[in-house]
Short mmCIF file of C-alpha atoms in Angstrom, two decimals:
data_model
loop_
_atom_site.label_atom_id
_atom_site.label_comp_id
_atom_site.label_asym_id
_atom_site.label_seq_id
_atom_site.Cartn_x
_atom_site.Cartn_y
_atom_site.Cartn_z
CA UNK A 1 30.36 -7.66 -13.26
CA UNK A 2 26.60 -8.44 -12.95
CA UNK A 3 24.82 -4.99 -11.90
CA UNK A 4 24.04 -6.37 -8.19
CA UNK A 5 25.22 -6.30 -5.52
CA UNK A 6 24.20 -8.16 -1.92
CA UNK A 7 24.70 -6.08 1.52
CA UNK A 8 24.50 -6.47 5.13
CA UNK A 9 21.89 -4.46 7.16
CA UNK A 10 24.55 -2.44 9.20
CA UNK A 11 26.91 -1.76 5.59
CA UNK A 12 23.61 -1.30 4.02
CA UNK A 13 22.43 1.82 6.27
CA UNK A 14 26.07 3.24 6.06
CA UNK A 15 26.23 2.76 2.16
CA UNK A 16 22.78 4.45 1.78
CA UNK A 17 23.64 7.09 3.69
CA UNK A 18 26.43 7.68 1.58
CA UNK A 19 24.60 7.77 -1.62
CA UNK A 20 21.71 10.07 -0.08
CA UNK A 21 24.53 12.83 1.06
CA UNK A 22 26.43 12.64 -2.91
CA UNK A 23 23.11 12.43 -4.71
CA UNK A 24 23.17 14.92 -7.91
CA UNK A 25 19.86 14.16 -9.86
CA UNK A 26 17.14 12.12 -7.80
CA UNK A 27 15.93 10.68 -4.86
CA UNK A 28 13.16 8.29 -4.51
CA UNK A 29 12.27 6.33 -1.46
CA UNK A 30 9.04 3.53 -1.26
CA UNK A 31 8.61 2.88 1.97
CA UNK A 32 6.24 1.19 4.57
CA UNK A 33 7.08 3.76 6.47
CA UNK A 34 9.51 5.80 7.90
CA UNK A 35 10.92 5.31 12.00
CA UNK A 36 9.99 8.31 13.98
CA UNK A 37 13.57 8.10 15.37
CA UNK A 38 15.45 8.39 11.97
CA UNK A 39 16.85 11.76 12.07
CA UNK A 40 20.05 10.95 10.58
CA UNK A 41 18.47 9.82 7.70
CA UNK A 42 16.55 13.04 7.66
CA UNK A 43 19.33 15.30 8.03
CA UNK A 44 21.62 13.44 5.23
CA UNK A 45 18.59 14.19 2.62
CA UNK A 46 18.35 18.01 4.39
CA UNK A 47 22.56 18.30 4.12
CA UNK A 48 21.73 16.85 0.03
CA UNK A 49 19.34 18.93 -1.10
CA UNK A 50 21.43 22.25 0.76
CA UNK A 51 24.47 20.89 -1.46
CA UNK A 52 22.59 20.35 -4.96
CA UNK A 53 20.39 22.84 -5.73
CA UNK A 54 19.69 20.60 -8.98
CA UNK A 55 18.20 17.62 -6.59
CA UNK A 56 14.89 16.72 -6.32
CA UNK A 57 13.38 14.14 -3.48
CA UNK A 58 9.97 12.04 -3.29
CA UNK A 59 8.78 10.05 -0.60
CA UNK A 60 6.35 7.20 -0.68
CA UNK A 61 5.05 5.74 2.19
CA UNK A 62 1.19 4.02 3.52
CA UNK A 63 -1.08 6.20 4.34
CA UNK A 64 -2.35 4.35 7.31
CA UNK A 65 0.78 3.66 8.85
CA UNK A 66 2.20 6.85 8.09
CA UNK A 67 -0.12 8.79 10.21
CA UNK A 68 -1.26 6.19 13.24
CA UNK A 69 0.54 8.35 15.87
CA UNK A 70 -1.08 11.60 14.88
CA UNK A 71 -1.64 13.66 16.20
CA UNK A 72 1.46 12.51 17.81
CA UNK A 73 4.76 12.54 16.45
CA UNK A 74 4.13 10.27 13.61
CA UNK A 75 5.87 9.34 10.13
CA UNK A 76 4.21 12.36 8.37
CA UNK A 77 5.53 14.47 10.71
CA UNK A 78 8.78 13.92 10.66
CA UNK A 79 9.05 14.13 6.78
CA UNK A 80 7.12 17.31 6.49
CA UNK A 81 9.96 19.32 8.18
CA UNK A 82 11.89 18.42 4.80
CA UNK A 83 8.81 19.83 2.83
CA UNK A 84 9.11 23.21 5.49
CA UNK A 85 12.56 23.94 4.38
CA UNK A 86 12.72 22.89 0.61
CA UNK A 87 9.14 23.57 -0.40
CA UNK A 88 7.11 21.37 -2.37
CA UNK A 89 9.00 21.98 -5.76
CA UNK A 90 12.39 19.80 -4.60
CA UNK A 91 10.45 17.76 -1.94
CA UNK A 92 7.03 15.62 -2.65
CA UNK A 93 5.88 12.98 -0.08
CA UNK A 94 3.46 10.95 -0.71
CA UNK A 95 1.36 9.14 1.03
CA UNK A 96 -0.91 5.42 -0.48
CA UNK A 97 -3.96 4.55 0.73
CA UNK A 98 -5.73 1.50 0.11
CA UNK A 99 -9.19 1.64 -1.80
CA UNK A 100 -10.02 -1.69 0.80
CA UNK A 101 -10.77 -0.05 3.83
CA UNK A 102 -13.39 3.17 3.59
CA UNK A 103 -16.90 4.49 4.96
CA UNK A 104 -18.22 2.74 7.94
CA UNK A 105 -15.44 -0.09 7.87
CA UNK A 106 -12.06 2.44 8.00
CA UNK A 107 -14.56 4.37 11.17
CA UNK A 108 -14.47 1.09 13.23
CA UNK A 109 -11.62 -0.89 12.45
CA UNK A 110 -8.96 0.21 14.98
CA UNK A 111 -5.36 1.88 14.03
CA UNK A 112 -3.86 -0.82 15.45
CA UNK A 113 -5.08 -3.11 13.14
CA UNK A 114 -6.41 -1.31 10.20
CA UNK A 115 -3.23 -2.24 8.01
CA UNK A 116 -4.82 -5.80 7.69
CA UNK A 117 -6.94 -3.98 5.02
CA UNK A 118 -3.86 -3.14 2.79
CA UNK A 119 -0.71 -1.28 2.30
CA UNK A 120 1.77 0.74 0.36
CA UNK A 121 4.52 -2.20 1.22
CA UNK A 122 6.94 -1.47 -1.76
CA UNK A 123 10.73 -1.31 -0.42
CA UNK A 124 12.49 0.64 -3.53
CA UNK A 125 15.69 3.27 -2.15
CA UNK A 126 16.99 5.11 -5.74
CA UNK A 127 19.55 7.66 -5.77
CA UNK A 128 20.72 8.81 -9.54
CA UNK A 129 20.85 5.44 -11.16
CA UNK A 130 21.14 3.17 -8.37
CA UNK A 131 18.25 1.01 -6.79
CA UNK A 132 18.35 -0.59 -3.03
CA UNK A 133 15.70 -3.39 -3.48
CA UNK A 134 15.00 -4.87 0.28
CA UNK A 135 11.93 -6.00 2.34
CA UNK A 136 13.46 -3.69 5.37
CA UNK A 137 11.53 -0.94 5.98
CA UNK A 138 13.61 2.88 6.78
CA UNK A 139 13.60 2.22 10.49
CA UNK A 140 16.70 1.99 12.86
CA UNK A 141 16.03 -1.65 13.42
CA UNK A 142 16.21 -2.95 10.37
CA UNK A 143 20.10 -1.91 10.66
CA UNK A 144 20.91 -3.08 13.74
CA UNK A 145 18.69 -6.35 15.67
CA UNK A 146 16.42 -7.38 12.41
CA UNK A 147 17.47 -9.26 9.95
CA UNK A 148 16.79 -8.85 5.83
CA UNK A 149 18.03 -8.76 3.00
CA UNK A 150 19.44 -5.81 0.45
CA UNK A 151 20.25 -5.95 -2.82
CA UNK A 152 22.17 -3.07 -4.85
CA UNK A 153 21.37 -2.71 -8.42
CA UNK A 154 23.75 -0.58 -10.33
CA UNK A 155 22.03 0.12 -13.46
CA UNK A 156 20.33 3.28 -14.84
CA UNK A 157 17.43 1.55 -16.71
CA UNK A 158 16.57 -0.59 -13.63
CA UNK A 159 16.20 2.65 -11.89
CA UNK A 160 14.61 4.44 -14.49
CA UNK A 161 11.66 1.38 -14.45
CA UNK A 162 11.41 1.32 -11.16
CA UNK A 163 11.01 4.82 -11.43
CA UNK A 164 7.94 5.08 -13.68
CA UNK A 165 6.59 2.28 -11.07
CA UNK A 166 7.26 4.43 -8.11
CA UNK A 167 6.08 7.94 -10.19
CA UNK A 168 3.12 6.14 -10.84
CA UNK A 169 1.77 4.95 -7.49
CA UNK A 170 2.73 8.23 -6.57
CA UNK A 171 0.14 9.96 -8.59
CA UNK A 172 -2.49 7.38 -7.06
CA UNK A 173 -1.38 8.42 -3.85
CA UNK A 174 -2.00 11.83 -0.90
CA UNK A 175 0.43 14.74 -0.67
CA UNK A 176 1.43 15.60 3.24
CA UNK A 177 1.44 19.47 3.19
CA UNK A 178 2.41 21.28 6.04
CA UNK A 179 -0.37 23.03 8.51
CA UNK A 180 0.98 24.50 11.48
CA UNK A 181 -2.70 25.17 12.44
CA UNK A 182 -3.44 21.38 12.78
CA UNK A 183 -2.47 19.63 16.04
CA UNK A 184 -0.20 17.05 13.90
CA UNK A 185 1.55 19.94 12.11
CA UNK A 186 0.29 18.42 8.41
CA UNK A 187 -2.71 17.20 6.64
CA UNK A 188 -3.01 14.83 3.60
CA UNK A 189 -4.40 16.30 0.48
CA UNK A 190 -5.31 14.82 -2.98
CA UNK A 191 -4.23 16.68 -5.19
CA UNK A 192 -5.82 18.07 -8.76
CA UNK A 193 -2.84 16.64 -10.93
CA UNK A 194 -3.11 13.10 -9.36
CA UNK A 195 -4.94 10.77 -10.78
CA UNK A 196 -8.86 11.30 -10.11
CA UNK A 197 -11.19 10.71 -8.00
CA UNK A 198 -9.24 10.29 -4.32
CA UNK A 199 -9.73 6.33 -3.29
CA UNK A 200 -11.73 7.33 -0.09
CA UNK A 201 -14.28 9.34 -2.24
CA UNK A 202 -14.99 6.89 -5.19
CA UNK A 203 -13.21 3.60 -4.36
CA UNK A 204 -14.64 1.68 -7.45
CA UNK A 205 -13.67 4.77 -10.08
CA UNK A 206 -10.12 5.17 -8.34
CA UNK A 207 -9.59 1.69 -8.92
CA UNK A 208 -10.62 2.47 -12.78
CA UNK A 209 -8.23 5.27 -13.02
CA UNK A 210 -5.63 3.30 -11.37
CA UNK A 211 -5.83 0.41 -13.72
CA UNK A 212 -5.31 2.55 -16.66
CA UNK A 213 -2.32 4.40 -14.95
CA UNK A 214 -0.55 0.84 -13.91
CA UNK A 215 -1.84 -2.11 -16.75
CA UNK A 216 0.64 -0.87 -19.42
CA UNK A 217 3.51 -0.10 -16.86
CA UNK A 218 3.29 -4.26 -16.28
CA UNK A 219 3.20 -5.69 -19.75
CA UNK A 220 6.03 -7.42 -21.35
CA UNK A 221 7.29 -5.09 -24.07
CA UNK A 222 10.79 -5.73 -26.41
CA UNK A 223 12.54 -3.13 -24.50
CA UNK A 224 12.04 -3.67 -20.79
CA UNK A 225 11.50 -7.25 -20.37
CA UNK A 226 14.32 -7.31 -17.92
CA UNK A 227 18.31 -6.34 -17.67
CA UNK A 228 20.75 -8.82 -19.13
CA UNK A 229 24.40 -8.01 -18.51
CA UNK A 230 27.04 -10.63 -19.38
CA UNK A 231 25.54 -13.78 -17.57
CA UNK A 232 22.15 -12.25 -15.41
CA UNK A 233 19.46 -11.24 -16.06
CA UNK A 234 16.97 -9.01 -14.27
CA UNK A 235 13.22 -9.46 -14.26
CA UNK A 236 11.40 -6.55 -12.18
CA UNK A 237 8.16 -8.67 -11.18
CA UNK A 238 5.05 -6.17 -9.14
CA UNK A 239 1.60 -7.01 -7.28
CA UNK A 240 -0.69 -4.23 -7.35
CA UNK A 241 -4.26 -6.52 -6.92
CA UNK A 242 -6.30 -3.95 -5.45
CA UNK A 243 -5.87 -1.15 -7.59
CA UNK A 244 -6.56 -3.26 -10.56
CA UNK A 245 -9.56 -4.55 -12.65
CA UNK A 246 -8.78 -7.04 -13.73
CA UNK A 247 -6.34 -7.60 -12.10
CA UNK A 248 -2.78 -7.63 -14.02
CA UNK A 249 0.27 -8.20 -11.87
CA UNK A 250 2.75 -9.94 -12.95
CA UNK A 251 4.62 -11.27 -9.19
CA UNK A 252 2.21 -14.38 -8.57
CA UNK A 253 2.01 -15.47 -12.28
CA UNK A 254 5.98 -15.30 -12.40
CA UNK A 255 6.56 -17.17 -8.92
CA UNK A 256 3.73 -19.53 -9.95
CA UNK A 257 5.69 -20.31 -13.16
CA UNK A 258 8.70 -20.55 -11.75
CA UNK A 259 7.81 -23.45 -8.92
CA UNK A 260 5.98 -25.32 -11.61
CA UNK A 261 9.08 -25.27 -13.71
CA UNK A 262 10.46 -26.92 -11.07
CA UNK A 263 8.58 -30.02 -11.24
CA UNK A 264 9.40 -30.58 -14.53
CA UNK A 265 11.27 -33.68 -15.53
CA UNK A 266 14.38 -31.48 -16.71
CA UNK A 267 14.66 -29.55 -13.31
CA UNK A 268 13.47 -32.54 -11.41
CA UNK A 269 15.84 -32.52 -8.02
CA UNK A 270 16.79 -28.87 -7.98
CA UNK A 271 16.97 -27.05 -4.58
CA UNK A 272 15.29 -24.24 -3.38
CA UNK A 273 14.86 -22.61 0.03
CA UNK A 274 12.15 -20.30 0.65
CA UNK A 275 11.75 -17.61 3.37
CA UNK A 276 9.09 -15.21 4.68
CA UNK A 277 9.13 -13.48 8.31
CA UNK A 278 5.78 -13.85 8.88
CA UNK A 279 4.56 -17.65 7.43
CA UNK A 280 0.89 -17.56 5.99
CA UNK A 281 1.69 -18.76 2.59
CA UNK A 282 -1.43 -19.61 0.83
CA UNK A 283 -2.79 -23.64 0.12
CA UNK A 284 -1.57 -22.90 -3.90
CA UNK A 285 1.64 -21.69 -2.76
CA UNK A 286 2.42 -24.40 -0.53
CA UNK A 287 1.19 -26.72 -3.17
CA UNK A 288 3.58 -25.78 -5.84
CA UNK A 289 6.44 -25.96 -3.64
CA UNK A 290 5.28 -29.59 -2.07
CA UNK A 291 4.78 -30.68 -5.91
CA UNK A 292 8.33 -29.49 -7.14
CA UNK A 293 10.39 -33.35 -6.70
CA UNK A 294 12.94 -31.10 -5.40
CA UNK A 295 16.32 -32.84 -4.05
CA UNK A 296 15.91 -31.00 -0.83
CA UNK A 297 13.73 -27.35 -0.04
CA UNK A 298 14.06 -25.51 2.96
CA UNK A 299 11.48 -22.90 4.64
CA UNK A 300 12.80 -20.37 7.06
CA UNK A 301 10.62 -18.26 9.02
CA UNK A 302 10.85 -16.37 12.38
CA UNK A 303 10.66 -18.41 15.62
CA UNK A 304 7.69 -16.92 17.80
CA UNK A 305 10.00 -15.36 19.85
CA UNK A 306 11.63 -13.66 16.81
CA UNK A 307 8.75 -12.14 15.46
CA UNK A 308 8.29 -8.57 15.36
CA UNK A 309 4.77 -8.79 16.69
CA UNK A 310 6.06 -10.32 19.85
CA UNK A 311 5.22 -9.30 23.18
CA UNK A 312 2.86 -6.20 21.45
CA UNK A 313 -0.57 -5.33 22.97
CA UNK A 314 -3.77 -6.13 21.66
CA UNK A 315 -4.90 -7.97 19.05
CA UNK A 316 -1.40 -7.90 17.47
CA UNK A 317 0.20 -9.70 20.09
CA UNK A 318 -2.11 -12.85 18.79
CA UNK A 319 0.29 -12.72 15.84
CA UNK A 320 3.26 -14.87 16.57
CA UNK A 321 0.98 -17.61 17.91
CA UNK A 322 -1.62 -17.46 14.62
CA UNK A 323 2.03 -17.76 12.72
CA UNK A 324 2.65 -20.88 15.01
CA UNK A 325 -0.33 -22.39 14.25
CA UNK A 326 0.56 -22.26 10.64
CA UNK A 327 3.87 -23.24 10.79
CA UNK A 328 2.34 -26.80 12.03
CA UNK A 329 -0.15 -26.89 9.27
CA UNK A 330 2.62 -26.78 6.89
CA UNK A 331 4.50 -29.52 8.66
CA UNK A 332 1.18 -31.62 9.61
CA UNK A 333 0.97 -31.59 5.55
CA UNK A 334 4.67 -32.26 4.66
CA UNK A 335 3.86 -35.23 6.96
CA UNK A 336 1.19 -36.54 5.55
CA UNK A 337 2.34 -36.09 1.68
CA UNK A 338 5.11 -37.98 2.71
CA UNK A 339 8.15 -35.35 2.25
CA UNK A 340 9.59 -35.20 5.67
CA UNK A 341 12.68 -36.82 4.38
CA UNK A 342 13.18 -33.48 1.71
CA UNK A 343 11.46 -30.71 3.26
CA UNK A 344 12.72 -29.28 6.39
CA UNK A 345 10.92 -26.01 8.21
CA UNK A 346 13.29 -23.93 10.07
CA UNK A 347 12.76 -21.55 12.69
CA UNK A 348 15.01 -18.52 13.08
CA UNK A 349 15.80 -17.70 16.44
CA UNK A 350 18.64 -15.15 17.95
CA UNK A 351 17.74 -14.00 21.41
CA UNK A 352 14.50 -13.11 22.56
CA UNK A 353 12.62 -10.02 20.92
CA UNK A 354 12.62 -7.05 23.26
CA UNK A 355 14.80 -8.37 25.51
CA UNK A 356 18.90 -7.52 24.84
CA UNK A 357 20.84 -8.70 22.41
CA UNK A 358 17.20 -9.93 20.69
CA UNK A 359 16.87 -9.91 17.27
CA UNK A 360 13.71 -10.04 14.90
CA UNK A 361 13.29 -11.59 11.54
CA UNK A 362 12.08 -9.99 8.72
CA UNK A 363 13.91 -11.78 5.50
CA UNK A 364 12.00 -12.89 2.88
CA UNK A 365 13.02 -14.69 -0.76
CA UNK A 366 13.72 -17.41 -2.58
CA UNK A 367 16.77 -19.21 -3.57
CA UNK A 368 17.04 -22.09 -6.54
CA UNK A 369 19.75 -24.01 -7.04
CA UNK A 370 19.08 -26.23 -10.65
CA UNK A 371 20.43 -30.07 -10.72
CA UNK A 372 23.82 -30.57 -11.06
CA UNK A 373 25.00 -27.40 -9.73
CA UNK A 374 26.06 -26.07 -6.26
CA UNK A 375 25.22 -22.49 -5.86
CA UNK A 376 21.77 -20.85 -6.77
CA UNK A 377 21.67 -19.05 -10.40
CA UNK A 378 17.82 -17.64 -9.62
CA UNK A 379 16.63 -15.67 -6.51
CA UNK A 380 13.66 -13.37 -5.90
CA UNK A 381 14.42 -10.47 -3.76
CA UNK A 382 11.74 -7.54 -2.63
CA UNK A 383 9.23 -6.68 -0.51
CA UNK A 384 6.80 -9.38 -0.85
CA UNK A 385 6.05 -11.75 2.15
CA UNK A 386 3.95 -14.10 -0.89
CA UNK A 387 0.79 -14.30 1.44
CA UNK A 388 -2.57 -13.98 0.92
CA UNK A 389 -2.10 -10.11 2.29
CA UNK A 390 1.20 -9.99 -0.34
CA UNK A 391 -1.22 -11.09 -3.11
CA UNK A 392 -4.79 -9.87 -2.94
CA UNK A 393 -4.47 -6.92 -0.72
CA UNK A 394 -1.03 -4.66 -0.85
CA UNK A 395 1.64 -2.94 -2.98
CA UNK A 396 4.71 -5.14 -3.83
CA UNK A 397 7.54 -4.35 -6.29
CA UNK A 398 10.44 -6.97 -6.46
CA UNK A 399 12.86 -8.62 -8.91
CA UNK A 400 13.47 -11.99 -10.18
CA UNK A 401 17.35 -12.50 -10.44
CA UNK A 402 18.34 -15.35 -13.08
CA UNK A 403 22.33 -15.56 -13.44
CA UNK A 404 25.15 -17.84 -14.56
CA UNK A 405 27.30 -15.44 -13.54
CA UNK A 406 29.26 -17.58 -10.83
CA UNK A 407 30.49 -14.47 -8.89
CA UNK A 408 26.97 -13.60 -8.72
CA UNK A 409 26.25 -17.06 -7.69
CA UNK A 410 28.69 -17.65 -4.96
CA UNK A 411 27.28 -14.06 -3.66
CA UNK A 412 23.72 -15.46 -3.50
CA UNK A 413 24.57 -19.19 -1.96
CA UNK A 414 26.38 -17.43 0.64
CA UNK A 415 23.67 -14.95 1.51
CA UNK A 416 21.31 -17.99 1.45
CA UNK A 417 23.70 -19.86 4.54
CA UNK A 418 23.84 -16.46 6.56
CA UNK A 419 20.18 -16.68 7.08
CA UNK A 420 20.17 -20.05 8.38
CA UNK A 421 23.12 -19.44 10.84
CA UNK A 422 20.46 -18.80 13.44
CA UNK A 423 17.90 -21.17 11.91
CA UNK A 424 16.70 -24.96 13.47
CA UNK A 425 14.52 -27.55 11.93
CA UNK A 426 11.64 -27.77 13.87
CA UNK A 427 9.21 -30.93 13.72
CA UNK A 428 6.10 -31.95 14.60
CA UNK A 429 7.14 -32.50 18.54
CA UNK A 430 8.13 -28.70 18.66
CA UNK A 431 4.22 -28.03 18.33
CA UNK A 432 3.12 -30.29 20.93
CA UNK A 433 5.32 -28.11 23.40
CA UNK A 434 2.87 -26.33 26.52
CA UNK A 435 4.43 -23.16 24.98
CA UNK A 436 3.70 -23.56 21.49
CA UNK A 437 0.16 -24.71 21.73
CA UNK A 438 -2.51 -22.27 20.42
CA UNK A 439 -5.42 -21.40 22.07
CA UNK A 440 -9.22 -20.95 20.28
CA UNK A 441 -9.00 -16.67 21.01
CA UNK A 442 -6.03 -16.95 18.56
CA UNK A 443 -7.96 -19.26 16.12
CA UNK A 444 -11.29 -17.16 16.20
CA UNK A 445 -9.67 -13.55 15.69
CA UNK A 446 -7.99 -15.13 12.90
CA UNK A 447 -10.99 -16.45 11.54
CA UNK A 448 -12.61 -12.73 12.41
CA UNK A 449 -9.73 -10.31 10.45
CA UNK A 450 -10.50 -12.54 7.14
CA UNK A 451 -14.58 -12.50 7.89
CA UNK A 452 -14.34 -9.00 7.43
CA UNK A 453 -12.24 -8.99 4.54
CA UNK A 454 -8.49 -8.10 6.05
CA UNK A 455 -5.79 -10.56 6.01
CA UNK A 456 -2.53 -11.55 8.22
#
């Protein structure tokens, strides 16, 4: 049996849970962040680490998301009353911090919007010597009304790579230690064993220091090019652009590989669908897929009224509309490159966000299916939304899945239909709706976030 495994959000929460509460070695959870209500999940590492004396648990979440309630009950909060009863020799967390926004630019750009500037955004759940690769984030909602995706690998040197990823972003990144004294009951510290200097002290030397900590960790070498058991392989594929000069990771030049492999004469007329949440892929991306002569390609992203930014305050709430307003540059260019007939967007759409029974989507991936065949034998799954944001400014670890395997296969065309039960193809005539026009506010805060240097 190929060592992965795909899962439902609701079986995914319960299986984790599982795993947390019988873990005997390690723990190690990369995170956006972690929701304020998850107290379960907080408890089942506190029962673990009262059973097994031998276990040892590390955090990693963003730094700026983390802590945007403080001094409110906030991320950091919540995980520091693991660090109160265990002590920081079982119990690290950790907390990233982009080396993009300092000085006068992280004093004026506002919490709700600072994350623009980059994140920690890796999704990687390990306990012992298995590995939960997803784009959900530890949050109640990605388990019950959002929909992703979750993949199980079963295999000890997955983990253990993964591992010396995670270990080393870790060292890059803040400790929360507890401080009763301070109103948000923790502060973040850097450390004298992490890496040196702190990225909001010496940006441009933290990015040095990072580079050498991360460049070998992403070169191909003989023994960890990737897992092959029986028929699959497994290719762990990272973006790490702004801790590294140059810059070294290897996610964009294997997706940009792969697409052009598609246009090839001998994969001429494969199939692929493609998925993000939130759709800003960039010209070169959209390019490469428009340029791969495939028999048919599919986009999926979340309808406006299935975006997780709907309905929010501020200059968030701008979000689903700016995504709209892509969405019908990508099929304004289908259009006019003549494709209509083979490339179909799809909007996902079940219920209305914050109303009942509303779902958000939050899936992102890509499926190929090569000529001749009928299920998909190579799929990327992780926490990359392959954006501009997913490529120049966060953290993104995910995997590259190539299999014959036809188990395997079956497993990954039927995961591919589940997302588009709730999908439509939307056309041109969608976008010249009242509702789905976008106004020039929308068009100039766009233009604003990426004038000073942030990205949707």
């Amino acid at each position: 049996m190929p060592p992965v495994d795909c899962a439902a959000p609701s079986a995914d929460a319960t299986a984790r849970k599982h795993k947390i509460s019988r873990a005997k070695r390690r723990i190690y959870l990369s995170t956006l962040y972690v929701g304020m209500t998850e107290h379960e999940l907080i408890a089942t590492i506190h029962q673990a680490l009262e059973s097994n004396p031998d276990l040892k648990v590390s955090i990693l979440t963003d730094a700026l998301r983390g802590t945007r309630e403080a001094p409110k009950a906030s991320c950091a909060s919540l995980l520091s009353s693991l660090l109160r009863d265990f002590g920081p020799d079982r119990v690290e967390i950790c907390m990233s911090h982009t080396p993009n926004l300092t000085g006068v630019r992280k004093a004026v750009i506002p919490k709700r919007i600072n994350e623009g500037w980059g994140l920690q955004h890796m999704k990687l759940y390990c306990v012992d010597d298995e590995i939960i690769m997803s784009g959900a984030n530890l949050s109640d909602d990605y388990f019950t009304n959002r929909q992703d995706r979750y993949h199980v690998f079963k295999s000890a040197e997955i983990a253990d790579y993964y591992g010396g990823i995670y270990r080393a972003v870790a060292d890059l990144s803040y400790r929360v230690v507890v401080d009763e004294k301070d109103s948000s009951g923790f502060r973040l510290v850097w450390p004298t064993t992490n890496v040196q200097p702190a990225p909001l002290d010496d940006p441009k030397a933290y990015i040095a220091s990072a580079t050498k900590s991360l460049s070998s960790l992403l070169k191909p070498q003989a023994t960890t090019p990737g897992e092959k058991r029986g028929n699959t392989s497994i290719y762990p594929v990272c973006q790490f652009t702004p801790l590294l000069n140059p810059d070294t990771s290897n996610e964009l030049p294997a997706l940009t590989s792969i697409l052009r492999a598609l246009s090839t004469s001998a994969l001429r007329s494969s199939r692929w669908t493609f998925t993000a949440g939130y759709f800003n892929m960039t010209p070169s991306f959209r390019d490469l897929l428009l340029a791969s002569n495939a028999a048919s390609g599919t986009v999926v992203t979340a309808s406006p009224w299935a975006n997780g930014f709907y309905g929010s305050k501020g200059v968030t709430g701008m979000l689903p509309a700016a995504y709209t307003f892509m969405s019908r540059s990508f099929i304004d260019t289908v259009a006019k490159r003549g494709l209509s007939s083979s490339i179909t967007l799809k909007e996902w759409r079940r219920g209305t966000v914050n109303e009942p029974e509303g779902w958000t989507y939050h899936a992102k991936g890509l499926w190929i299916t090569l000529p001749g065949e009928m299920q998909p034998s190579v799929s990327l799954i992780g926490s990359s939304n392959y954006t501009k944001r997913s490529h120049s400014l966060d953290l993104e670890a995910n995997a590259v899945i190539v299999t014959r395997d036809e188990d395997l296969q079956k497993r990954l065309g039927e995961e591919e239909k589940a997302l588009q039960d709730y999908a439509k193809p939307v056309g041109r005539e969608e976008f010249m709706k009242t509702e789905r026009r976008v106004g020039l506010h929308v068009r100039l805060s766009m233009w604003f976030v990426t004038l000073v240097g942030g990205a949707l």
